[in-house]
């Protein structure tokens, strides 16, 4: 890089909706998904045999719960104004 090269622009900040969706997905995967799997086990499988809830069902529940929580968190997060985009 020489002294005549232009200085690159600083990166844009991460929008609030993206941050909220990431936190919602991580939190739901750590807390809400195990609780939902436990409720499914208690309601329909009654813990009769190990493993009581089939693994494909656990994966599907994790996918649905995490996706729904990420979508909801991103949906309800405040929009970040981006005047630097230059839309007219």
GROMACS .gro file of C-alpha atoms in nm, residues 11-80:
model
   70
   11UNK     CA    1  -1.707  -0.121   0.766
   12UNK     CA    2  -2.075  -0.054   0.821
   13UNK     CA    3  -2.209  -0.133   1.168
   14UNK     CA    4  -2.406  -0.451   1.218
   15UNK     CA    5  -2.777  -0.377   1.214
   16UNK     CA    6  -2.984  -0.424   1.528
   17UNK     CA    7  -3.215  -0.677   1.361
   18UNK     CA    8  -2.920  -0.903   1.277
   19UNK     CA    9  -2.785  -0.881   1.632
   20UNK     CA   10  -3.127  -0.957   1.781
   21UNK     CA   11  -3.182  -1.255   1.551
   22UNK     CA   12  -2.842  -1.400   1.641
   23UNK     CA   13  -2.907  -1.361   2.014
   24UNK     CA   14  -3.256  -1.508   1.975
   25UNK     CA   15  -3.124  -1.810   1.789
   26UNK     CA   16  -2.844  -1.872   2.038
   27UNK     CA   17  -3.064  -1.827   2.341
   28UNK     CA   18  -3.337  -2.050   2.208
   29UNK     CA   19  -3.090  -2.324   2.115
   30UNK     CA   20  -2.945  -2.318   2.466
   31UNK     CA   21  -3.260  -2.274   2.676
   32UNK     CA   22  -3.591  -2.305   2.492
   33UNK     CA   23  -3.519  -2.608   2.270
   34UNK     CA   24  -3.423  -2.840   2.560
   35UNK     CA   25  -3.735  -2.728   2.747
   36UNK     CA   26  -3.957  -2.806   2.447
   37UNK     CA   27  -3.792  -3.147   2.401
   38UNK     CA   28  -3.847  -3.218   2.772
   39UNK     CA   29  -4.218  -3.123   2.738
   40UNK     CA   30  -4.257  -3.349   2.433
   41UNK     CA   31  -4.094  -3.632   2.627
   42UNK     CA   32  -4.320  -3.578   2.928
   43UNK     CA   33  -4.641  -3.545   2.725
   44UNK     CA   34  -4.611  -3.809   2.452
   45UNK     CA   35  -4.321  -4.044   2.521
   46UNK     CA   36  -4.343  -4.060   2.905
   47UNK     CA   37  -3.973  -4.142   2.933
   48UNK     CA   38  -4.034  -4.518   2.893
   49UNK     CA   39  -3.712  -4.609   2.717
   50UNK     CA   40  -3.373  -4.449   2.652
   51UNK     CA   41  -3.362  -4.241   2.442
   52UNK     CA   42  -3.727  -4.161   2.486
   53UNK     CA   43  -3.761  -3.892   2.216
   54UNK     CA   44  -3.630  -4.012   1.877
   55UNK     CA   45  -3.322  -3.824   1.758
   56UNK     CA   46  -3.476  -3.708   1.426
   57UNK     CA   47  -3.761  -3.551   1.623
   58UNK     CA   48  -3.514  -3.374   1.853
   59UNK     CA   49  -3.338  -3.232   1.547
   60UNK     CA   50  -3.662  -3.119   1.389
   61UNK     CA   51  -3.779  -2.954   1.711
   62UNK     CA   52  -3.443  -2.776   1.742
   63UNK     CA   53  -3.466  -2.652   1.386
   64UNK     CA   54  -3.822  -2.521   1.421
   65UNK     CA   55  -3.781  -2.364   1.765
   66UNK     CA   56  -3.448  -2.196   1.684
   67UNK     CA   57  -3.574  -2.067   1.350
   68UNK     CA   58  -3.895  -1.932   1.501
   69UNK     CA   59  -3.713  -1.757   1.784
   70UNK     CA   60  -3.455  -1.603   1.549
   71UNK     CA   61  -3.731  -1.482   1.316
   72UNK     CA   62  -3.934  -1.338   1.603
   73UNK     CA   63  -3.638  -1.160   1.760
   74UNK     CA   64  -3.538  -1.008   1.427
   75UNK     CA   65  -3.898  -0.912   1.351
   76UNK     CA   66  -3.952  -0.725   1.678
   77UNK     CA   67  -3.610  -0.556   1.691
   78UNK     CA   68  -3.592  -0.187   1.614
   79UNK     CA   69  -3.496  -0.098   1.258
   80UNK     CA   70  -3.153   0.062   1.207
   0.00000   0.00000   0.00000
